[in-house]
mmCIF file of C-alpha atoms and ligand atoms in Angstrom:
data_model
loop_
_atom_site.group_PDB
_atom_site.id
_atom_site.type_symbol
_atom_site.label_atom_id
_atom_site.label_comp_id
_atom_site.label_asym_id
_atom_site.label_seq_id
_atom_site.Cartn_x
_atom_site.Cartn_y
_atom_site.Cartn_z
ATOM 1 C CA UNK A 212 -37.422 81.142 3.995
ATOM 2 C CA UNK A 213 -38.706 80.935 7.534
ATOM 3 C CA UNK A 214 -41.482 78.518 8.372
ATOM 4 C CA UNK A 215 -43.495 78.078 11.511
ATOM 5 C CA UNK A 216 -43.876 74.578 12.923
ATOM 6 C CA UNK A 217 -47.614 73.941 12.983
ATOM 7 C CA UNK A 218 -47.483 70.281 13.994
ATOM 8 C CA UNK A 219 -44.666 67.777 14.456
ATOM 9 C CA UNK A 220 -45.629 64.423 15.919
ATOM 10 C CA UNK A 221 -45.011 60.685 15.635
ATOM 11 C CA UNK A 222 -47.570 58.879 13.493
ATOM 12 C CA UNK A 223 -46.343 55.351 14.223
ATOM 13 C CA UNK A 224 -43.315 53.560 15.696
ATOM 14 C CA UNK A 225 -40.859 55.085 13.201
ATOM 15 C CA UNK A 226 -42.519 57.865 11.189
ATOM 16 C CA UNK A 227 -43.014 61.522 12.100
ATOM 17 C CA UNK A 228 -45.316 63.989 10.380
ATOM 18 C CA UNK A 229 -44.252 67.628 10.205
ATOM 19 C CA UNK A 230 -46.497 70.458 9.016
ATOM 20 C CA UNK A 231 -44.970 73.901 8.542
ATOM 21 C CA UNK A 232 -46.493 77.222 7.524
ATOM 22 C CA UNK A 233 -44.179 79.161 5.258
ATOM 23 C CA UNK A 234 -43.885 82.894 5.663
ATOM 24 C CA UNK A 235 -43.191 83.882 2.055
ATOM 25 C CA UNK A 236 -44.145 82.795 -1.445
ATOM 26 C CA UNK A 237 -42.219 79.806 -2.795
ATOM 27 C CA UNK A 238 -42.208 77.722 -5.946
ATOM 28 C CA UNK A 239 -44.430 74.650 -5.650
ATOM 29 C CA UNK A 240 -42.259 71.531 -6.126
ATOM 30 C CA UNK A 241 -42.574 68.805 -8.716
ATOM 31 C CA UNK A 242 -42.502 65.188 -7.492
ATOM 32 C CA UNK A 243 -38.963 64.235 -6.493
ATOM 33 C CA UNK A 244 -37.864 67.777 -5.684
ATOM 34 C CA UNK A 245 -36.835 68.343 -2.101
ATOM 35 C CA UNK A 246 -36.332 71.005 0.552
ATOM 36 C CA UNK A 247 -33.440 71.542 2.917
ATOM 37 C CA UNK A 248 -34.404 71.968 6.556
ATOM 38 C CA UNK A 249 -31.859 73.856 8.653
ATOM 39 C CA UNK A 250 -31.890 72.339 12.089
ATOM 40 C CA UNK A 251 -30.131 74.206 14.898
ATOM 41 C CA UNK A 252 -27.777 71.497 16.135
ATOM 42 C CA UNK A 253 -26.291 70.420 12.755
ATOM 43 C CA UNK A 254 -24.263 72.338 10.180
ATOM 44 C CA UNK A 255 -25.757 71.273 6.830
ATOM 45 C CA UNK A 256 -29.416 71.393 5.861
ATOM 46 C CA UNK A 257 -31.199 68.044 5.923
ATOM 47 C CA UNK A 258 -33.068 67.085 2.719
ATOM 48 C CA UNK A 259 -36.716 66.011 2.983
ATOM 49 C CA UNK A 260 -39.280 65.594 0.206
ATOM 50 C CA UNK A 261 -42.791 66.986 0.634
ATOM 51 C CA UNK A 262 -45.835 64.731 0.811
ATOM 52 C CA UNK A 263 -48.285 67.597 0.622
ATOM 53 C CA UNK A 264 -48.015 71.283 -0.248
ATOM 54 C CA UNK A 265 -50.168 74.365 -0.610
ATOM 55 C CA UNK A 266 -49.252 78.004 -1.157
ATOM 56 C CA UNK A 267 -48.822 78.408 2.578
ATOM 57 C CA UNK A 268 -48.140 74.958 4.057
ATOM 58 C CA UNK A 269 -45.759 72.030 3.491
ATOM 59 C CA UNK A 270 -45.967 68.590 5.043
ATOM 60 C CA UNK A 271 -43.065 66.179 5.433
ATOM 61 C CA UNK A 272 -42.944 62.591 6.659
ATOM 62 C CA UNK A 273 -39.594 61.533 8.070
ATOM 63 C CA UNK A 274 -37.781 58.954 10.137
ATOM 64 C CA UNK A 275 -35.248 59.678 12.844
ATOM 65 C CA UNK A 276 -31.901 58.643 11.434
ATOM 66 C CA UNK A 277 -29.173 60.612 13.215
ATOM 67 C CA UNK A 278 -28.449 63.830 15.069
ATOM 68 C CA UNK A 279 -30.394 66.220 12.824
ATOM 69 C CA UNK A 280 -33.645 64.325 12.530
ATOM 70 C CA UNK A 281 -33.524 63.384 16.231
ATOM 71 C CA UNK A 282 -33.343 67.059 17.142
ATOM 72 C CA UNK A 283 -36.085 67.857 14.603
ATOM 73 C CA UNK A 284 -38.386 65.258 16.145
ATOM 74 C CA UNK A 285 -38.271 67.127 19.458
ATOM 75 C CA UNK A 286 -39.411 70.467 18.007
ATOM 76 C CA UNK A 287 -43.096 71.140 18.546
ATOM 77 C CA UNK A 288 -43.209 74.902 18.013
ATOM 78 C CA UNK A 289 -41.128 77.819 16.817
ATOM 79 C CA UNK A 290 -39.583 78.652 13.466
ATOM 80 C CA UNK A 291 -37.308 76.715 11.200
ATOM 81 C CA UNK A 292 -35.408 77.792 8.065
ATOM 82 C CA UNK A 293 -36.355 75.857 4.931
ATOM 83 C CA UNK A 294 -34.871 76.331 1.456
ATOM 84 C CA UNK A 295 -35.990 74.868 -1.859
ATOM 85 C CA UNK A 296 -37.325 73.234 -3.829
ATOM 86 C CA UNK A 297 -34.052 71.730 -5.083
ATOM 87 C CA UNK A 298 -33.254 69.071 -7.658
ATOM 88 C CA UNK A 299 -35.072 68.024 -10.786
ATOM 89 C CA UNK A 300 -38.589 66.736 -10.508
ATOM 90 C CA UNK A 301 -40.488 64.243 -12.601
ATOM 91 C CA UNK A 302 -44.102 63.914 -13.687
ATOM 92 C CA UNK A 303 -45.437 60.521 -14.821
ATOM 93 C CA UNK A 304 -46.144 60.427 -18.549
ATOM 94 C CA UNK A 305 -47.592 56.995 -19.179
ATOM 95 C CA UNK A 306 -51.058 55.636 -18.322
ATOM 96 C CA UNK A 307 -50.321 52.616 -16.139
ATOM 97 C CA UNK A 308 -47.692 53.232 -13.522
ATOM 98 C CA UNK A 309 -46.442 51.236 -10.556
ATOM 99 C CA UNK A 310 -45.047 52.963 -7.485
ATOM 100 C CA UNK A 311 -42.638 50.848 -5.462
ATOM 101 C CA UNK A 312 -42.016 52.146 -1.943
ATOM 102 C CA UNK A 313 -39.733 50.824 0.765
ATOM 103 C CA UNK A 314 -40.188 52.299 4.255
ATOM 104 C CA UNK A 315 -40.199 56.101 4.346
ATOM 105 C CA UNK A 316 -39.645 56.002 0.571
ATOM 106 C CA UNK A 317 -43.449 56.213 0.436
ATOM 107 C CA UNK A 318 -43.202 59.997 1.092
ATOM 108 C CA UNK A 319 -42.224 61.324 -2.376
ATOM 109 C CA UNK A 320 -44.447 58.719 -4.045
ATOM 110 C CA UNK A 321 -47.533 60.012 -2.222
ATOM 111 C CA UNK A 322 -46.761 63.451 -3.591
ATOM 112 C CA UNK A 323 -46.286 61.980 -7.073
ATOM 113 C CA UNK A 324 -49.661 60.142 -6.977
ATOM 114 C CA UNK A 325 -51.667 63.337 -7.266
ATOM 115 C CA UNK A 326 -49.863 64.233 -10.505
ATOM 116 C CA UNK A 327 -51.289 61.034 -12.004
ATOM 117 C CA UNK A 328 -54.685 61.117 -10.338
ATOM 118 C CA UNK A 329 -56.873 60.640 -13.400
ATOM 119 C CA UNK A 330 -54.851 57.690 -14.688
ATOM 120 C CA UNK A 331 -54.009 54.199 -13.413
ATOM 121 C CA UNK A 332 -51.675 54.139 -10.412
ATOM 122 C CA UNK A 333 -50.837 51.055 -8.337
ATOM 123 C CA UNK A 334 -48.600 50.850 -5.289
ATOM 124 C CA UNK A 335 -46.360 48.168 -3.808
ATOM 125 C CA UNK A 336 -45.463 49.267 -0.296
ATOM 126 C CA UNK A 337 -42.971 47.289 1.749
ATOM 127 C CA UNK A 338 -41.849 47.688 5.350
ATOM 128 C CA UNK A 339 -40.135 45.426 7.879
ATOM 129 C CA UNK A 340 -43.095 45.197 10.238
ATOM 130 C CA UNK A 341 -46.737 46.340 10.475
ATOM 131 C CA UNK A 342 -45.778 48.904 13.137
ATOM 132 C CA UNK A 343 -43.834 50.881 10.485
ATOM 133 C CA UNK A 344 -46.729 51.229 8.033
ATOM 134 C CA UNK A 345 -48.274 54.529 7.119
ATOM 135 C CA UNK A 346 -52.067 54.382 7.349
ATOM 136 C CA UNK A 347 -53.746 53.536 4.041
ATOM 137 C CA UNK A 348 -56.043 56.548 4.498
ATOM 138 C CA UNK A 349 -53.000 58.730 3.749
ATOM 139 C CA UNK A 350 -52.747 57.585 0.144
ATOM 140 C CA UNK A 351 -55.608 55.257 -0.978
ATOM 141 C CA UNK A 352 -57.574 58.143 -2.476
ATOM 142 C CA UNK A 353 -55.168 58.411 -5.405
ATOM 143 C CA UNK A 354 -54.758 54.717 -6.176
ATOM 144 C CA UNK A 355 -56.357 51.902 -8.133
ATOM 145 C CA UNK A 356 -54.702 49.147 -6.146
ATOM 146 C CA UNK A 357 -52.124 48.776 -3.440
ATOM 147 C CA UNK A 358 -50.320 45.798 -1.985
ATOM 148 C CA UNK A 359 -48.689 45.907 1.420
ATOM 149 C CA UNK A 360 -45.704 43.651 1.969
ATOM 150 C CA UNK A 361 -44.047 43.122 5.345
ATOM 151 C CA UNK A 362 -40.753 41.307 5.801
ATOM 152 C CA UNK A 363 -42.102 39.359 8.779
ATOM 153 C CA UNK A 364 -45.601 38.761 7.372
ATOM 154 C CA UNK A 365 -47.279 40.806 10.140
ATOM 155 C CA UNK A 366 -49.566 42.445 7.517
ATOM 156 C CA UNK A 367 -50.272 41.831 3.840
ATOM 157 C CA UNK A 368 -47.941 39.597 1.886
ATOM 158 C CA UNK A 369 -44.731 38.325 3.423
ATOM 159 C CA UNK A 370 -41.326 39.104 1.948
ATOM 160 C CA UNK A 371 -39.771 41.897 -0.072
ATOM 161 C CA UNK A 372 -41.480 44.307 -2.490
ATOM 162 C CA UNK A 373 -39.141 43.223 -5.256
ATOM 163 C CA UNK A 374 -40.764 39.752 -5.269
ATOM 164 C CA UNK A 375 -44.158 41.180 -6.248
ATOM 165 C CA UNK A 376 -43.352 43.336 -9.291
ATOM 166 C CA UNK A 377 -45.090 42.352 -12.531
ATOM 167 C CA UNK A 378 -43.395 44.335 -15.249
ATOM 168 C CA UNK A 379 -45.848 43.271 -17.953
ATOM 169 C CA UNK A 380 -48.757 45.072 -16.198
ATOM 170 C CA UNK A 381 -47.266 48.600 -16.321
ATOM 171 C CA UNK A 382 -45.762 51.236 -18.618
ATOM 172 C CA UNK A 383 -43.540 53.043 -16.130
ATOM 173 C CA UNK A 384 -42.134 52.511 -12.606
ATOM 174 C CA UNK A 385 -41.246 54.957 -9.804
ATOM 175 C CA UNK A 386 -39.167 53.620 -6.956
ATOM 176 C CA UNK A 387 -38.068 55.050 -3.604
ATOM 177 C CA UNK A 388 -36.596 53.119 -0.705
ATOM 178 C CA UNK A 389 -33.372 51.892 0.855
ATOM 179 C CA UNK A 390 -30.270 51.580 -1.297
ATOM 180 C CA UNK A 391 -30.360 47.753 -1.202
ATOM 181 C CA UNK A 392 -33.863 47.773 -2.675
ATOM 182 C CA UNK A 393 -32.870 50.202 -5.426
ATOM 183 C CA UNK A 394 -29.838 48.064 -6.285
ATOM 184 C CA UNK A 395 -31.985 44.923 -6.542
ATOM 185 C CA UNK A 396 -34.398 46.721 -8.856
ATOM 186 C CA UNK A 397 -31.499 47.899 -10.996
ATOM 187 C CA UNK A 398 -30.313 44.311 -11.357
ATOM 188 C CA UNK A 399 -33.774 43.153 -12.467
ATOM 189 C CA UNK A 400 -33.119 44.617 -15.915
ATOM 190 C CA UNK A 401 -36.549 46.091 -16.725
ATOM 191 C CA UNK A 402 -37.381 46.759 -20.358
ATOM 192 C CA UNK A 403 -39.594 49.742 -19.471
ATOM 193 C CA UNK A 404 -38.629 53.087 -17.871
ATOM 194 C CA UNK A 405 -37.813 52.821 -14.165
ATOM 195 C CA UNK A 406 -37.198 56.001 -12.178
ATOM 196 C CA UNK A 407 -35.212 55.716 -8.949
ATOM 197 C CA UNK A 408 -35.558 58.383 -6.255
ATOM 198 C CA UNK A 409 -32.218 58.553 -4.427
ATOM 199 C CA UNK A 410 -32.364 59.511 -0.756
ATOM 200 C CA UNK A 411 -28.896 58.594 0.331
ATOM 201 C CA UNK A 412 -26.076 60.872 1.454
ATOM 202 C CA UNK A 413 -26.244 64.559 0.597
ATOM 203 C CA UNK A 414 -23.996 67.417 1.649
ATOM 204 C CA UNK A 415 -24.533 70.994 0.464
ATOM 205 C CA UNK A 416 -27.348 70.209 -2.037
ATOM 206 C CA UNK A 417 -26.040 73.080 -4.207
ATOM 207 C CA UNK A 418 -23.697 71.125 -6.496
ATOM 208 C CA UNK A 419 -20.585 72.331 -4.658
ATOM 209 C CA UNK A 420 -19.358 69.573 -2.338
ATOM 210 C CA UNK A 421 -19.782 66.393 -4.451
ATOM 211 C CA UNK A 422 -20.968 64.547 -1.318
ATOM 212 C CA UNK A 423 -23.963 63.139 -3.198
ATOM 213 C CA UNK A 424 -22.165 62.032 -6.381
ATOM 214 C CA UNK A 425 -23.258 58.738 -7.981
ATOM 215 C CA UNK A 426 -21.498 56.819 -10.754
ATOM 216 C CA UNK A 427 -22.734 57.558 -14.256
ATOM 217 C CA UNK A 428 -22.991 54.771 -16.851
ATOM 218 C CA UNK A 429 -21.121 57.122 -19.193
ATOM 219 C CA UNK A 430 -18.122 57.270 -16.877
ATOM 220 C CA UNK A 431 -17.454 59.814 -14.141
ATOM 221 C CA UNK A 432 -19.947 60.910 -11.530
ATOM 222 C CA UNK A 433 -23.260 62.807 -11.441
ATOM 223 C CA UNK A 434 -24.313 65.007 -8.527
ATOM 224 C CA UNK A 435 -27.654 63.827 -7.170
ATOM 225 C CA UNK A 436 -28.562 67.258 -5.812
ATOM 226 C CA UNK A 437 -28.618 69.024 -9.179
ATOM 227 C CA UNK A 438 -29.087 66.264 -11.793
ATOM 228 C CA UNK A 439 -31.277 64.123 -9.530
ATOM 229 C CA UNK A 440 -32.506 63.037 -7.101
ATOM 230 C CA UNK A 441 -34.587 61.090 -9.657
ATOM 231 C CA UNK A 442 -32.690 59.052 -12.245
ATOM 232 C CA UNK A 443 -33.781 56.582 -14.872
ATOM 233 C CA UNK A 444 -32.192 53.334 -13.707
ATOM 234 C CA UNK A 445 -30.023 52.972 -16.828
ATOM 235 C CA UNK A 446 -28.338 56.371 -16.206
ATOM 236 C CA UNK A 447 -26.470 55.437 -13.039
ATOM 237 C CA UNK A 448 -24.530 52.648 -11.322
ATOM 238 C CA UNK A 449 -25.468 52.217 -7.670
HETATM 239 C C1 LIG B 778 -33.304 64.092 -1.899
HETATM 240 C C2 LIG B 778 -33.545 63.467 -0.544
HETATM 241 C C3 LIG B 778 -34.824 63.412 -0.040
HETATM 242 C C4 LIG B 778 -35.056 62.829 1.207
HETATM 243 N N1 LIG B 778 -36.336 62.774 1.685
HETATM 244 C C5 LIG B 778 -36.577 62.192 2.864
HETATM 245 C C6 LIG B 778 -37.915 62.139 3.395
HETATM 246 O O1 LIG B 778 -38.869 62.648 2.794
HETATM 247 N N2 LIG B 778 -38.079 61.535 4.601
HETATM 248 C C7 LIG B 778 -37.030 60.992 5.295
HETATM 249 O O2 LIG B 778 -37.240 60.438 6.379
HETATM 250 N N3 LIG B 778 -35.767 61.039 4.826
HETATM 251 C C8 LIG B 778 -35.510 61.635 3.646
HETATM 252 N N4 LIG B 778 -34.220 61.711 3.196
HETATM 253 C C9 LIG B 778 -33.139 61.204 4.053
HETATM 254 C C10 LIG B 778 -32.812 62.268 5.108
HETATM 255 O O3 LIG B 778 -32.342 63.437 4.470
HETATM 256 C C11 LIG B 778 -31.747 61.755 6.084
HETATM 257 O O4 LIG B 778 -32.293 60.698 6.835
HETATM 258 C C12 LIG B 778 -31.290 62.882 7.003
HETATM 259 O O5 LIG B 778 -30.523 63.832 6.278
HETATM 260 C C13 LIG B 778 -30.442 62.308 8.117
HETATM 261 O O6 LIG B 778 -29.960 63.388 8.887
HETATM 262 P P1 LIG B 778 -29.487 63.140 10.379
HETATM 263 O O7 LIG B 778 -28.765 64.362 10.850
HETATM 264 O O8 LIG B 778 -30.616 62.677 11.209
HETATM 265 O O9 LIG B 778 -28.512 61.897 10.196
HETATM 266 P P2 LIG B 778 -26.949 61.828 10.256
HETATM 267 O O10 LIG B 778 -26.587 60.470 9.761
HETATM 268 O O11 LIG B 778 -26.474 62.252 11.625
HETATM 269 O O12 LIG B 778 -26.468 62.900 9.229
HETATM 270 C C14 LIG B 778 -26.593 62.698 7.832
HETATM 271 C C15 LIG B 778 -26.104 63.984 7.173
HETATM 272 O O13 LIG B 778 -24.688 64.125 7.391
HETATM 273 C C16 LIG B 778 -24.093 64.733 6.284
HETATM 274 N N5 LIG B 778 -23.101 63.795 5.735
HETATM 275 C C17 LIG B 778 -22.576 62.756 6.391
HETATM 276 N N6 LIG B 778 -21.669 62.140 5.615
HETATM 277 C C18 LIG B 778 -21.611 62.784 4.441
HETATM 278 C C19 LIG B 778 -20.914 62.601 3.205
HETATM 279 N N7 LIG B 778 -20.061 61.608 2.992
HETATM 280 N N8 LIG B 778 -21.157 63.463 2.201
HETATM 281 C C20 LIG B 778 -22.033 64.461 2.378
HETATM 282 N N9 LIG B 778 -22.716 64.661 3.490
HETATM 283 C C21 LIG B 778 -22.533 63.847 4.520
HETATM 284 C C22 LIG B 778 -25.199 65.015 5.315
HETATM 285 O O14 LIG B 778 -25.639 66.311 5.533
HETATM 286 C C23 LIG B 778 -26.256 64.033 5.687
HETATM 287 O O15 LIG B 778 -27.543 64.460 5.292
HETATM 288 C C24 LIG B 778 -33.968 62.297 1.966
HETATM 289 C C25 LIG B 778 -32.676 62.363 1.443
HETATM 290 C C26 LIG B 778 -32.463 62.933 0.202
HETATM 291 C C27 LIG B 778 -31.056 63.003 -0.343
#
């Protein structure tokens, strides 16, 4: 579907906010589902997860990583092709949940918060430095508590998010962030359900190219684009 760029601007040192207005009806995504954005200077669509949606508008928060997102960050008007939602989504089922976000991994977790609004949701949000933080006003409305953790101690607690998880306080965990963070969480051997949102490499996003395959605990590989991008931590080997 075609979408008009309504606003696309930096919101801090590393994050951009993109609002688009879609020109036809689309299926509203579940948390974890993603869209492919077709950017003129690259061949494959680039996957981004929504932070906010309505029948007519979608908002994304993204970082500039390579050629595609760099080009995207320079677009301030015009139309862009967007397809989706793709993948399997997830809705929190338990009462007390902890969201664990690393960097731009906060994006899908903000979208997930509103699906748990009437229950107890806490957030651990880690970044390298205060300049990379998304403003608390973007997400505090949905939360009971949040803890900011910076690697250099420039705001909140100092260190890594993984140091501040108290498993005994929660029923379920939702995690999105860099691969190293996800791997550490996998090694922590939680007794309760832990859902990892994978945002690593993805090719066609249609289950055809196997570019996004991850190792399954049952042997073989699973394609993130159709079976994920959200997996219970005991399903996969990172
Ligand atoms: C489900 C999902 C949701 C995401 N949501 C967000 C989000 O909300 N915000 C955000 O900032 N980032 C998100 N990302 C990450 C984002 O998609 C990447 O940062 C972006 O695609 C980088 O594109 P680029 O052209 O700038 O980078 P480049 O590094 O130039 O290109 C990366 C792209 O190259 C292709 N590619 C390269 N190698 C391979 C390979 N081995 N197999 C298959 N394809 C390959 C893929 O299309 C890949 O997306 C998400 C990723 C996934 C998978």
